Amino acid sequence: MLSTINPTMKALTIFIPGLLLAFVFDPFTPLVYLIFTILITFLLSDLSVKRWLLIFVPFVFVALSFSWMTMLYSSDTFSDGNVLFSFWWFEVTEGSMIVAVSLGLRSLCLVALSLMFVLTTDSTKFMLSLMQQAKLPPKLTYGILAGYRFLPTFKHEFEVLRQAHKIRGAGRAKGVKGRIRQFRRYAIPLLANAIRKAERVAVAMESKGFTGSTERTHYHKMSIRKRDWMFFSAFVFVFFVTVFASYLFGYLNIFGRQF
């Protein structure tokens, strides 16, 4: 089902809870919303758990590093409460621990929301939806889509260039100066090819009628249906229910103010 949701509505569904989570500083709210997001991701899609974990797990370590630094360098607003432990000149209090865990969970929640969007959204449909629903100029959206399609080509050209240099004896460089020279050997030919491809694509697009006019027809029509609004409403509703539950249990903390 997730792959059939209108991409613009799906992006809006991710953006609003992600923005609202930035104001919450208690662990309960992002933890519940993280569990909800993961459940929705796997219940309404056919994503492989292994593939999802391969992408998600590295961000766990990033979130742990954020939490660790926040715990050690919390401001006076968030460092109240009893001292849990101390070492060297650092003192970790209950307040700093809570805000550190909250930051880590918020980071993972944003990652889970982003993965739900990226792994279940077709890039072409997303650009078409931005044109038809968000009213973005076709010149911009088609340009982004064309550039995105070039990425695999650039990767192939880089591999061909690297193998050609290796055959001619220009192997992997050592040292900082060698790496800089190697970067120039790769960058200049790739940039020249990119400019040539961009000119050809621009001429081809203009000859096919992609002149940037907003008054154009579309072969593939994108629309916002009832299920898209239901999807959006469900995520927003669950967020506010989670916040309300956090308030009832006495966990809710907004910018250091306990409710």
CSV table of C-alpha atoms in Angstrom, one decimal:
chain,number,residue,atom,x,y,z
A,1,MET,CA,0.0,0.0,0.0
A,2,LEU,CA,2.8,2.4,0.8
A,3,SER,CA,4.0,2.4,-2.8
A,4,THR,CA,0.6,3.5,-4.0
A,5,ILE,CA,0.3,6.5,-1.7
A,6,ASN,CA,0.7,9.9,-3.6
A,7,PRO,CA,4.4,10.8,-3.2
A,8,THR,CA,3.7,14.5,-2.3
A,9,MET,CA,1.2,13.5,0.4
A,10,LYS,CA,3.7,10.9,1.7
A,11,ALA,CA,6.4,13.6,1.8
A,12,LEU,CA,4.1,15.9,3.7
A,13,THR,CA,3.1,13.1,6.1
A,14,ILE,CA,6.8,12.6,6.9
A,15,PHE,CA,7.7,16.3,7.1
A,16,ILE,CA,5.0,17.4,9.6
A,17,PRO,CA,5.6,14.7,12.3
A,18,GLY,CA,9.4,15.1,11.8
A,19,LEU,CA,9.1,18.9,12.4
A,20,LEU,CA,6.9,18.5,15.4
A,21,LEU,CA,9.2,15.9,17.0
A,22,ALA,CA,11.9,18.6,17.1
A,23,PHE,CA,9.9,20.3,19.9
A,24,VAL,CA,9.7,17.2,22.1
A,25,PHE,CA,12.4,16.4,24.6
A,26,ASP,CA,11.1,13.4,26.4
A,27,PRO,CA,12.0,9.8,25.4
A,28,PHE,CA,8.5,8.4,25.6
A,29,THR,CA,7.0,10.3,22.6
A,30,PRO,CA,9.7,9.5,20.0
A,31,LEU,CA,10.0,5.9,21.2
A,32,VAL,CA,6.3,5.2,20.7
A,33,TYR,CA,6.3,7.0,17.4
A,34,LEU,CA,9.4,5.1,16.2
A,35,ILE,CA,7.7,1.8,17.0
A,36,PHE,CA,4.6,3.0,15.1
A,37,THR,CA,6.6,4.0,12.1
A,38,ILE,CA,8.5,0.7,11.9
A,39,LEU,CA,5.3,-1.3,12.2
A,40,ILE,CA,3.5,0.7,9.5
A,41,THR,CA,6.6,0.4,7.2
A,42,PHE,CA,6.6,-3.4,7.3
A,43,LEU,CA,2.8,-4.0,7.6
A,44,LEU,CA,2.0,-1.9,4.6
A,45,SER,CA,4.9,-2.8,2.3
A,46,ASP,CA,6.9,-5.8,1.1
A,47,LEU,CA,10.3,-4.4,2.2
A,48,SER,CA,12.9,-6.9,3.1
A,49,VAL,CA,13.8,-6.7,6.9
A,50,LYS,CA,17.4,-7.5,6.1
A,51,ARG,CA,17.7,-4.7,3.6
A,52,TRP,CA,16.0,-2.2,5.9
A,53,LEU,CA,18.3,-3.2,8.8
A,54,LEU,CA,21.4,-2.8,6.7
A,55,ILE,CA,20.5,0.8,6.1
A,56,PHE,CA,19.1,1.5,9.5
A,57,VAL,CA,21.8,0.0,11.8
A,58,PRO,CA,24.6,2.5,10.8
A,59,PHE,CA,22.3,5.4,11.8
A,60,VAL,CA,21.9,3.7,15.3
A,61,PHE,CA,25.6,4.4,15.9
A,62,VAL,CA,25.2,8.0,14.7
A,63,ALA,CA,22.3,8.4,17.1
A,64,LEU,CA,24.4,7.0,19.9
A,65,SER,CA,27.2,9.5,19.2
A,66,PHE,CA,24.7,12.4,19.2
A,67,SER,CA,23.3,11.1,22.5
A,68,TRP,CA,26.7,10.7,24.1
A,69,MET,CA,27.8,14.2,23.2
A,70,THR,CA,24.4,15.7,24.3
A,71,MET,CA,24.7,13.8,27.6
A,72,LEU,CA,28.2,15.3,28.3
A,73,TYR,CA,27.5,18.8,27.1
A,74,SER,CA,23.9,19.5,28.0
A,75,SER,CA,23.0,23.1,28.9
A,76,ASP,CA,21.8,24.2,32.3
A,77,THR,CA,18.2,24.0,31.1
A,78,PHE,CA,18.4,20.2,30.6
A,79,SER,CA,21.1,19.2,33.2
A,80,ASP,CA,18.9,19.3,36.3
A,81,GLY,CA,18.2,16.3,38.6
A,82,ASN,CA,20.5,14.0,40.6
A,83,VAL,CA,24.0,13.2,39.4
A,84,LEU,CA,23.9,9.6,38.0
A,85,PHE,CA,27.7,9.2,37.6
A,86,SER,CA,30.7,11.4,36.9
A,87,PHE,CA,34.2,11.0,35.4
A,88,TRP,CA,37.0,13.4,34.9
A,89,TRP,CA,35.3,16.8,34.9
A,90,PHE,CA,32.0,15.5,33.5
A,91,GLU,CA,28.8,15.0,35.5
A,92,VAL,CA,25.9,13.2,34.0
A,93,THR,CA,22.6,14.1,35.6
A,94,GLU,CA,19.1,12.7,35.2
A,95,GLY,CA,18.1,15.6,33.0
A,96,SER,CA,21.0,15.3,30.7
A,97,MET,CA,20.5,11.5,30.4
A,98,ILE,CA,16.8,12.0,29.5
A,99,VAL,CA,17.5,14.7,26.9
A,100,ALA,CA,20.3,12.6,25.4
A,101,VAL,CA,18.1,9.5,25.1
A,102,SER,CA,15.3,11.7,23.6
A,103,LEU,CA,17.7,13.1,21.0
A,104,GLY,CA,18.8,9.6,20.0
A,105,LEU,CA,15.3,8.4,19.6
A,106,ARG,CA,14.2,11.4,17.7
A,107,SER,CA,17.1,10.9,15.3
A,108,LEU,CA,16.1,7.3,14.8
A,109,CYS,CA,12.5,8.3,14.3
A,110,LEU,CA,13.5,10.7,11.5
A,111,VAL,CA,15.6,8.0,9.9
A,112,ALA,CA,12.7,5.5,10.1
A,113,LEU,CA,10.3,8.1,8.5
A,114,SER,CA,12.9,8.9,5.8
A,115,LEU,CA,13.5,5.2,5.0
A,116,MET,CA,9.7,4.6,4.7
A,117,PHE,CA,9.6,7.4,2.1
A,118,VAL,CA,12.8,6.6,0.2
A,119,LEU,CA,12.3,2.8,0.0
A,120,THR,CA,8.6,2.9,-1.0
A,121,THR,CA,8.6,5.8,-3.4
A,122,ASP,CA,9.3,5.8,-7.2
A,123,SER,CA,11.4,8.8,-8.1
A,124,THR,CA,9.6,9.4,-11.4
A,125,LYS,CA,6.2,9.4,-9.7
A,126,PHE,CA,7.5,11.7,-7.1
A,127,MET,CA,8.6,14.3,-9.7
A,128,LEU,CA,5.3,14.0,-11.5
A,129,SER,CA,3.5,14.5,-8.3
A,130,LEU,CA,5.5,17.6,-7.5
A,131,MET,CA,4.6,19.0,-10.9
A,132,GLN,CA,0.9,18.2,-10.7
A,133,GLN,CA,0.1,18.6,-7.0
A,134,ALA,CA,2.8,20.9,-5.7
A,135,LYS,CA,2.9,23.0,-8.9
A,136,LEU,CA,6.6,22.9,-9.3
A,137,PRO,CA,7.9,24.2,-12.7
A,138,PRO,CA,8.4,21.3,-15.2
A,139,LYS,CA,11.8,22.7,-16.1
A,140,LEU,CA,13.0,22.2,-12.5
A,141,THR,CA,11.4,18.8,-11.9
A,142,TYR,CA,12.5,17.2,-15.2
A,143,GLY,CA,16.0,18.7,-14.8
A,144,ILE,CA,16.2,17.0,-11.4
A,145,LEU,CA,14.9,13.7,-12.7
A,146,ALA,CA,17.3,13.8,-15.7
A,147,GLY,CA,20.2,14.5,-13.3
A,148,TYR,CA,19.2,11.6,-11.0
A,149,ARG,CA,19.1,9.3,-14.0
A,150,PHE,CA,22.7,10.2,-14.8
A,151,LEU,CA,24.1,9.0,-11.5
A,152,PRO,CA,24.4,5.3,-12.6
A,153,THR,CA,26.1,6.5,-15.8
A,154,PHE,CA,28.6,8.5,-13.9
A,155,LYS,CA,29.4,5.6,-11.7
A,156,HIS,CA,30.0,3.4,-14.8
A,157,GLU,CA,32.2,6.1,-16.4
A,158,PHE,CA,34.2,6.5,-13.2
A,159,GLU,CA,34.9,2.7,-13.1
A,160,VAL,CA,36.0,2.7,-16.8
A,161,LEU,CA,38.2,5.7,-16.2
A,162,ARG,CA,39.8,4.1,-13.1
A,163,GLN,CA,40.5,0.8,-15.0
A,164,ALA,CA,42.0,2.7,-17.9
A,165,HIS,CA,44.4,4.6,-15.5
A,166,LYS,CA,45.3,1.3,-13.8
A,167,ILE,CA,46.2,-0.4,-17.1
A,168,ARG,CA,48.4,2.6,-18.0
A,169,GLY,CA,50.3,2.3,-14.7
A,170,ALA,CA,48.5,5.1,-12.8
A,171,GLY,CA,47.3,3.1,-9.9
A,172,ARG,CA,46.1,4.2,-6.5
A,173,ALA,CA,47.9,7.3,-5.3
A,174,LYS,CA,49.6,7.6,-1.9
A,175,GLY,CA,49.8,10.6,0.3
A,176,VAL,CA,47.9,13.8,0.2
A,177,LYS,CA,49.5,15.3,-2.9
A,178,GLY,CA,49.0,12.1,-4.8
A,179,ARG,CA,45.4,11.9,-3.8
A,180,ILE,CA,44.9,15.5,-5.0
A,181,ARG,CA,46.5,14.7,-8.4
A,182,GLN,CA,44.4,11.6,-8.7
A,183,PHE,CA,41.3,13.5,-8.0
A,184,ARG,CA,42.1,16.0,-10.8
A,185,ARG,CA,42.8,13.1,-13.2
A,186,TYR,CA,39.3,11.8,-12.5
A,187,ALA,CA,37.4,15.0,-12.1
A,188,ILE,CA,38.3,16.8,-15.3
A,189,PRO,CA,37.3,14.0,-17.7
A,190,LEU,CA,34.1,13.3,-15.7
A,191,LEU,CA,33.2,17.0,-15.7
A,192,ALA,CA,33.8,17.3,-19.5
A,193,ASN,CA,31.6,14.3,-20.1
A,194,ALA,CA,28.9,15.7,-17.8
A,195,ILE,CA,28.9,19.0,-19.7
A,196,ARG,CA,28.5,17.2,-23.1
A,197,LYS,CA,25.7,15.0,-21.8
A,198,ALA,CA,23.9,18.0,-20.2
A,199,GLU,CA,24.0,19.9,-23.6
A,200,ARG,CA,22.6,16.9,-25.4
A,201,VAL,CA,19.9,16.3,-22.9
A,202,ALA,CA,18.9,20.0,-23.0
A,203,VAL,CA,18.6,20.0,-26.8
A,204,ALA,CA,16.7,16.7,-26.7
A,205,MET,CA,14.3,18.0,-24.1
A,206,GLU,CA,13.6,21.2,-25.9
A,207,SER,CA,13.0,19.4,-29.2
A,208,LYS,CA,10.4,17.2,-27.4
A,209,GLY,CA,8.5,20.2,-26.1
A,210,PHE,CA,10.1,20.5,-22.6
A,211,THR,CA,10.3,24.2,-22.7
A,212,GLY,CA,9.4,24.9,-19.1
A,213,SER,CA,5.8,25.9,-19.8
A,214,THR,CA,3.5,25.1,-16.9
A,215,GLU,CA,0.5,24.7,-19.2
A,216,ARG,CA,1.2,21.1,-20.4
A,217,THR,CA,-0.6,17.8,-20.4
A,218,HIS,CA,0.6,14.6,-18.7
A,219,TYR,CA,0.4,11.1,-19.9
A,220,HIS,CA,0.5,9.8,-16.4
A,221,LYS,CA,-2.0,11.6,-14.2
A,222,MET,CA,-1.2,11.8,-10.4
A,223,SER,CA,-4.1,12.4,-8.1
A,224,ILE,CA,-4.8,12.6,-4.4
A,225,ARG,CA,-7.3,10.0,-3.3
A,226,LYS,CA,-9.1,9.3,-0.1
A,227,ARG,CA,-6.6,6.7,1.0
A,228,ASP,CA,-3.8,9.4,0.8
A,229,TRP,CA,-5.7,11.7,3.2
A,230,MET,CA,-6.3,8.8,5.5
A,231,PHE,CA,-2.6,7.9,5.5
A,232,PHE,CA,-1.7,11.5,6.3
A,233,SER,CA,-4.4,11.9,9.0
A,234,ALA,CA,-3.3,8.6,10.6
A,235,PHE,CA,0.3,9.7,11.1
A,236,VAL,CA,-0.7,13.1,12.4
A,237,PHE,CA,-3.4,11.7,14.7
A,238,VAL,CA,-1.1,9.1,16.1
A,239,PHE,CA,1.5,11.7,16.9
A,240,PHE,CA,-0.9,13.9,18.8
A,241,VAL,CA,-2.3,10.8,20.6
A,242,THR,CA,1.2,9.9,21.6
A,243,VAL,CA,1.9,13.4,22.9
A,244,PHE,CA,-1.4,13.3,24.9
A,245,ALA,CA,-0.5,10.0,26.4
A,246,SER,CA,3.0,11.3,27.3
A,247,TYR,CA,1.2,14.2,29.0
A,248,LEU,CA,-1.1,11.9,30.9
A,249,PHE,CA,1.8,9.7,32.1
A,250,GLY,CA,3.8,12.8,33.1
A,251,TYR,CA,6.6,12.4,30.6
A,252,LEU,CA,5.9,15.2,28.2
A,253,ASN,CA,8.8,17.7,28.0
A,254,ILE,CA,8.8,20.5,25.4
A,255,PHE,CA,12.0,22.5,25.2
A,256,GLY,CA,13.0,21.6,28.8
A,257,ARG,CA,9.6,22.4,30.3
A,258,GLN,CA,7.9,19.5,32.0
A,259,PHE,CA,4.1,19.2,31.6
